[in-house]
Tab-separated table of C-alpha atoms and ligand atoms in Angstrom:
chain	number	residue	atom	x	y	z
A	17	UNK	CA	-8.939	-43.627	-166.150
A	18	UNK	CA	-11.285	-40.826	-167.994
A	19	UNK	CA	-13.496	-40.798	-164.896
A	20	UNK	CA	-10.768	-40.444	-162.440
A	21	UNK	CA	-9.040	-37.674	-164.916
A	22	UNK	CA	-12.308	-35.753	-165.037
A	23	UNK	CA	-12.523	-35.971	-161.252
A	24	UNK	CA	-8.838	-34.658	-160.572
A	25	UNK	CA	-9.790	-31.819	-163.083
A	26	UNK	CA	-13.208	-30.662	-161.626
A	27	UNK	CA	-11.233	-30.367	-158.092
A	28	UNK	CA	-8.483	-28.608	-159.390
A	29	UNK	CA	-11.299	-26.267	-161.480
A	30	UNK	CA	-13.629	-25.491	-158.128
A	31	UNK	CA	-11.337	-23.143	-156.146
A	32	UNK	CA	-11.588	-20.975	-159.787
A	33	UNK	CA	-15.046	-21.720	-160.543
A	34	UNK	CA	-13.386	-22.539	-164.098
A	35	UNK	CA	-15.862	-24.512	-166.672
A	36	UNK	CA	-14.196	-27.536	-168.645
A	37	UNK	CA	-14.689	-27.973	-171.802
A	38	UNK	CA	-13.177	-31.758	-172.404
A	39	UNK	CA	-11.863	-32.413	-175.622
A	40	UNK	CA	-12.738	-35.419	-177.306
A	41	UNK	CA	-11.378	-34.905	-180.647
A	42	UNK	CA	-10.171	-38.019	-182.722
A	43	UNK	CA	-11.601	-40.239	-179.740
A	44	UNK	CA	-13.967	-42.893	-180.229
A	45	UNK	CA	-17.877	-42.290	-179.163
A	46	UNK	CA	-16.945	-44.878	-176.075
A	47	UNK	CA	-14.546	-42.433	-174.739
A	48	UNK	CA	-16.870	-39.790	-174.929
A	49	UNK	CA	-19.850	-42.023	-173.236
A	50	UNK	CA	-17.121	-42.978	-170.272
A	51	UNK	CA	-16.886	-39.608	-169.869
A	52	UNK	CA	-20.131	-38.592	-170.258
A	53	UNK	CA	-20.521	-41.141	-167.554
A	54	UNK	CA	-18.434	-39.810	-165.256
A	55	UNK	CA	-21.304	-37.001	-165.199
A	56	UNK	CA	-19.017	-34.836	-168.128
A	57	UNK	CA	-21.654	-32.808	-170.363
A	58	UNK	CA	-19.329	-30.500	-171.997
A	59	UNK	CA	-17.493	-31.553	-174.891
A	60	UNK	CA	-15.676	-29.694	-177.670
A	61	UNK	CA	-14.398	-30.919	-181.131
A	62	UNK	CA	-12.230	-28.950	-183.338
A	63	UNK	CA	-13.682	-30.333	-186.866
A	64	UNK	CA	-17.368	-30.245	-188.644
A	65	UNK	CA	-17.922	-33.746	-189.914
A	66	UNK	CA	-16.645	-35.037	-186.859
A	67	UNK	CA	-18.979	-32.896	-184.131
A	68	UNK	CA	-22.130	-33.480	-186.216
A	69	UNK	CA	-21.372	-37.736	-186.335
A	70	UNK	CA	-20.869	-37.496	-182.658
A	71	UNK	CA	-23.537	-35.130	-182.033
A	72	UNK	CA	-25.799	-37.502	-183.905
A	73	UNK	CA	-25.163	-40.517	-182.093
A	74	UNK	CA	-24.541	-39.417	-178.319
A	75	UNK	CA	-26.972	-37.875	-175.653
A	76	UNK	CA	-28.757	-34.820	-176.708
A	77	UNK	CA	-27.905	-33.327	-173.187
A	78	UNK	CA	-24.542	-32.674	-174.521
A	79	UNK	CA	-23.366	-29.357	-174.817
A	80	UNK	CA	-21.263	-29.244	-178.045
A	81	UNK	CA	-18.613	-26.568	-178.159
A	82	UNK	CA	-16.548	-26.242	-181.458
A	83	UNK	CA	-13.353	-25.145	-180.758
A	84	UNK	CA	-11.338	-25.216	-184.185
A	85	UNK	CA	-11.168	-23.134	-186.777
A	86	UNK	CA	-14.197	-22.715	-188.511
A	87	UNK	CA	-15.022	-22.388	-192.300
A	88	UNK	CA	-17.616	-20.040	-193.446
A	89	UNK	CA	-19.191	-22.813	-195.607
A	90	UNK	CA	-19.426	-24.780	-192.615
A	91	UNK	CA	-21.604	-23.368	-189.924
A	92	UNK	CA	-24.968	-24.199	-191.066
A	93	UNK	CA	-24.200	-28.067	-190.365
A	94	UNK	CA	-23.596	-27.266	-186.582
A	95	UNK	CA	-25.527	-24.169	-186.189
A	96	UNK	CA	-28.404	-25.821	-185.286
A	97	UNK	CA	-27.095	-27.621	-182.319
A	98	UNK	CA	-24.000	-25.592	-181.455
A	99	UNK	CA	-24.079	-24.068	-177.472
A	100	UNK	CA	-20.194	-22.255	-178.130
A	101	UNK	CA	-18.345	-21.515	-180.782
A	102	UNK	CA	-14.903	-20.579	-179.193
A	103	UNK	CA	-12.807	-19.401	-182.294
A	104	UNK	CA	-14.089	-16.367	-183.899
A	105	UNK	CA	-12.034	-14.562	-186.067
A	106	UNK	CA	-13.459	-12.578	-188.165
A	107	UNK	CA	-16.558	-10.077	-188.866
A	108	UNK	CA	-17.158	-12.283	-191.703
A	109	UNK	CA	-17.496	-15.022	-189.785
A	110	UNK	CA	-19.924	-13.807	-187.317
A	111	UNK	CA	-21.672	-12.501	-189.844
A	112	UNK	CA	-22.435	-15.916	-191.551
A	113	UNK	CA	-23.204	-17.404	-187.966
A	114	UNK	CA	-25.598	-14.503	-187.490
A	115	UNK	CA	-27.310	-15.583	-191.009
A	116	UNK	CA	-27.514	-19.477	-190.065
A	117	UNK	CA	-28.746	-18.519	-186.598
A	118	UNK	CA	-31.625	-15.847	-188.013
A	119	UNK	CA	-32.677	-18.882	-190.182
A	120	UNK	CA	-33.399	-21.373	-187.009
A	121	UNK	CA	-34.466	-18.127	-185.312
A	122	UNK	CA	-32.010	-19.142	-182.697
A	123	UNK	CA	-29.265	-16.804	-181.251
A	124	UNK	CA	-25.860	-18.431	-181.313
A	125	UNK	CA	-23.280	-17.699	-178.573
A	126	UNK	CA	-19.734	-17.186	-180.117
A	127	UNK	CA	-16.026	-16.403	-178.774
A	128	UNK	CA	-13.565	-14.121	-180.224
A	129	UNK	CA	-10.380	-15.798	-180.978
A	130	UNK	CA	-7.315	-13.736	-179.671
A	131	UNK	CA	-4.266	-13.974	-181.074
A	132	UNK	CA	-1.631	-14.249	-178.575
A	133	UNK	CA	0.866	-16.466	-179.628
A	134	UNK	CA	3.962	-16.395	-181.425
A	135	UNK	CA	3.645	-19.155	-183.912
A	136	UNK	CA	2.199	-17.231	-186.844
A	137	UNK	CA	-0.151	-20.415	-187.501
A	138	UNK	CA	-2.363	-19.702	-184.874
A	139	UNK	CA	-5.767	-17.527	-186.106
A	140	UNK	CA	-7.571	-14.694	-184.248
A	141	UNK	CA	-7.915	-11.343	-183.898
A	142	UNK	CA	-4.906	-8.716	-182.642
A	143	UNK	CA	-5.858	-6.505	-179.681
A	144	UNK	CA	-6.277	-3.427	-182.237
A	145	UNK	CA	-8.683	-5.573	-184.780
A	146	UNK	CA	-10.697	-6.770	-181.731
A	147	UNK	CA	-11.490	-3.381	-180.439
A	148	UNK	CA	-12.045	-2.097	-184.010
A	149	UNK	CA	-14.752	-5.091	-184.857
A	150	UNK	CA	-16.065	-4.694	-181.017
A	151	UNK	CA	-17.062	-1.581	-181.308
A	152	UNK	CA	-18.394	-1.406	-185.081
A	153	UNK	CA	-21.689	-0.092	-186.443
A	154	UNK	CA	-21.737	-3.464	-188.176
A	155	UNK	CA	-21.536	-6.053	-185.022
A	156	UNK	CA	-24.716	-4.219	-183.430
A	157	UNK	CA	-27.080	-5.273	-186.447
A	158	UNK	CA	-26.278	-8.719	-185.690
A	159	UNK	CA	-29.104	-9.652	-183.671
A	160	UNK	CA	-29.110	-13.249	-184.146
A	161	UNK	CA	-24.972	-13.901	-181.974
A	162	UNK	CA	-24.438	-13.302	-178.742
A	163	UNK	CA	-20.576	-12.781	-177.990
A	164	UNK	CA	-19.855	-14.044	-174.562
A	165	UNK	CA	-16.289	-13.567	-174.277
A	166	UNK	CA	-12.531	-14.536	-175.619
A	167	UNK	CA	-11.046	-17.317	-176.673
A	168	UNK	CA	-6.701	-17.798	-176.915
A	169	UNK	CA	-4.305	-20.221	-177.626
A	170	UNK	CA	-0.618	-19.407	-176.379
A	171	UNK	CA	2.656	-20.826	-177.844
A	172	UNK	CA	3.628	-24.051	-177.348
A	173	UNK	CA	6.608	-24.002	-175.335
A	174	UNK	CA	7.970	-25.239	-172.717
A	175	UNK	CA	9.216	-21.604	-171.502
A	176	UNK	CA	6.312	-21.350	-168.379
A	177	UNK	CA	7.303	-17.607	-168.214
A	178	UNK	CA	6.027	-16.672	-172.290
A	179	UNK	CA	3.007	-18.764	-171.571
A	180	UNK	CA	1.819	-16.765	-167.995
A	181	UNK	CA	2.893	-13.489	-170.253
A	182	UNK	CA	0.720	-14.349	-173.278
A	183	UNK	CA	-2.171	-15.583	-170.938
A	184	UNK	CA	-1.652	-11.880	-168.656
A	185	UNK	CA	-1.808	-9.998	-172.072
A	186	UNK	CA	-5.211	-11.865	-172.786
A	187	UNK	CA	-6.722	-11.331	-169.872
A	188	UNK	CA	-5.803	-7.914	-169.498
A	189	UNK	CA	-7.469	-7.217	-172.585
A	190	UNK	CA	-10.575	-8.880	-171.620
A	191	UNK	CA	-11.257	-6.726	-168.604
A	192	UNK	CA	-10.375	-3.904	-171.074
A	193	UNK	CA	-12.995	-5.228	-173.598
A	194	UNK	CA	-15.355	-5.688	-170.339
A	195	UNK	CA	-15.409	-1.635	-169.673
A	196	UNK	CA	-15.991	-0.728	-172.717
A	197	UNK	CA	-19.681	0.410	-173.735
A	198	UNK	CA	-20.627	-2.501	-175.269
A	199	UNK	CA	-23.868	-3.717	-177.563
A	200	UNK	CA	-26.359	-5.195	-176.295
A	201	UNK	CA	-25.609	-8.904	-177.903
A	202	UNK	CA	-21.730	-8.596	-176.118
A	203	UNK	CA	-21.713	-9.978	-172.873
A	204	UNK	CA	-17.777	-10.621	-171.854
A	205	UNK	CA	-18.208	-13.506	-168.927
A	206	UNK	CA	-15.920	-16.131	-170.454
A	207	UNK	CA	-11.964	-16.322	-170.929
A	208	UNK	CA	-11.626	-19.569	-172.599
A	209	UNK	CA	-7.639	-20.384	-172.358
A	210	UNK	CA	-5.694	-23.227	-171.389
A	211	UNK	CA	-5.225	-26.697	-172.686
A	212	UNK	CA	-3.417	-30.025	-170.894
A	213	UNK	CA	0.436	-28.730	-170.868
A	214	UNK	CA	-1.012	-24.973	-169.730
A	215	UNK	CA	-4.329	-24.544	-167.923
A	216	UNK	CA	-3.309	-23.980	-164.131
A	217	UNK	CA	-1.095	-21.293	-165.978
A	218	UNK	CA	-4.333	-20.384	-167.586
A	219	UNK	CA	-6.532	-20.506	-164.129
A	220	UNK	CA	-3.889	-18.629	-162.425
A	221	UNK	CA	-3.975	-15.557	-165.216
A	222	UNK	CA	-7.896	-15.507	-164.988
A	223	UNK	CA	-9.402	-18.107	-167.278
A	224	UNK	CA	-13.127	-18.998	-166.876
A	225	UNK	CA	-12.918	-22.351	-169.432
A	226	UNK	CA	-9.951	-24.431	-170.048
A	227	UNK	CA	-10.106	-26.631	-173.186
A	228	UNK	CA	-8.235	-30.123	-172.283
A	229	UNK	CA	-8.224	-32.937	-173.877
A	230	UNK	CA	-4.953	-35.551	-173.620
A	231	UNK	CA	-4.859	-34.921	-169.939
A	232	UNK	CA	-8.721	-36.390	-169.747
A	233	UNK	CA	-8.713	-39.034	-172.729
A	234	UNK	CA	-5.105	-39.876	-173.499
A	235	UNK	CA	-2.833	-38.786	-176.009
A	236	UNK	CA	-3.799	-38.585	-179.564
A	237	UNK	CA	-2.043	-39.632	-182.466
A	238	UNK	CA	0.086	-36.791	-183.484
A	239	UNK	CA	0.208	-37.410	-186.961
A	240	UNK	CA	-3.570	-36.748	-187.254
A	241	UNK	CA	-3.944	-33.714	-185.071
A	242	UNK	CA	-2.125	-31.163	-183.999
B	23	LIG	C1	-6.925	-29.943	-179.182
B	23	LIG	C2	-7.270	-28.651	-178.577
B	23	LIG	C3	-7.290	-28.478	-177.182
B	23	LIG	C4	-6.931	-29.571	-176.195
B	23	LIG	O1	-5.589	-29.926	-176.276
B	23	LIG	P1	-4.902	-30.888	-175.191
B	23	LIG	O2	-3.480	-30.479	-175.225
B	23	LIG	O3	-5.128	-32.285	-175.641
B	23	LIG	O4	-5.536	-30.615	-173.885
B	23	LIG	C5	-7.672	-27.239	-176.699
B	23	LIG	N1	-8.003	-26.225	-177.511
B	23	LIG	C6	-7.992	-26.349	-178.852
B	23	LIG	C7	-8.382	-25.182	-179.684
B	23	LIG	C8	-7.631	-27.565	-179.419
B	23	LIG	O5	-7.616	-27.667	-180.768
């Protein structure tokens, strides 16, 4: 079932050139290896402990993508085999990824997290805070992050027309982002957005990486994760 899910997805992605990241959080390392099977090498994980177990005991072709929210505290245990952190949201933030990655003299590629939602739950940046931290004297010194694009999460609703809006809005912004004179360690070539109830929503406003997980592995118990 994972291998035919993955192979519905990568024919639906090809016509967008979209990248999928396939979401294997709460799921057993079995899952993962069907998948990984299957010929998947992408793989992202919204908690610490959880991403460095798995990374620990699965292939070390895998390219590990955290896509939660991420704790200060935290990024030294996956800094040193990260390949994306999607959810960015603050200066702070980047700043601590910069330190971790200047220790394994290793430059660490990072989304910005975009808030575009309604739920007031949901982190990231507003339009007017991303330029602002985009274009700071501050981001430039970081020399050890290399930001590669945005990352957004819409509402979860059923309403199909709020969803296309909120995914429009993003991508609008990122081609605004794109023009502006940007440092040399921001590169904007990704639009992470869309999940299992939204991504040809997603692929049809622009994205470049969808994030899907229940579609690929199954549902997960709710009560758990949200
Ligand atoms: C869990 C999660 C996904 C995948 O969700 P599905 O609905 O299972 O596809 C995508 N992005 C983020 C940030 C997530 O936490």
């Amino acid at each position: 079932m994972i291998a035919a899910s993955l192979k519905t997805l990568w024919a639906e992605l090809a016509p967008f050139n979209a990248k999928l990241v396939a979401v294997s959080k709460t799921k057993p390392n079995k899952d993962l290896l069907e998948a990984y099977g299957a010929g998947n090498r992408v793989f992202g994980e919204n908690k610490v402990q959880e991403l460095v177990a798995k990374a620990e005991s699965l292939p070390t072709d895998i390219e590990w993508h955290f896509i939660g929210h991420l704790q200060r505290n935290k990024v030294k245990y996956i800094a040193p085999f990260v390949h994306l952190i999607h959810a960015v949201d603050s200066l702070k933030l980047l700043k601590e990824i910069n330190k971790q990655g200047k220790k394994l003299t290793k430059t660490i590629s990072c989304l910005l997290q975009v808030h575009i939602a309604q739920e007031e739950t949901k982190f990231g940046f507003n339009a007017q805070e991303l330029i602002a931290a985009i274009t700071s004297e501050e981001i430039k010194t970081l020399s050890h992050i290399k930001i590669i694009g945005l990352m957004g999460m819409a509402t979860n609703t059923q309403n199909k027309a709020q969803i296309k809006l909120e995914f429009a809005e993003l991508h609008s912004l990122y081609k605004e982002v794109k023009q502006l004179n940007l440092p040399q360690n921001i590169k904007m070539n990704e639009l992470s957005m869309g999940m299992s109830g939204d991504y040809k929503l997603a692929l049809a406003e622009g994205s470049t990486m969808v994030r899907i997980g229940s579609t690929i592995f199954g549902l997960r118990n709710c009560t758990i994760n949200v």
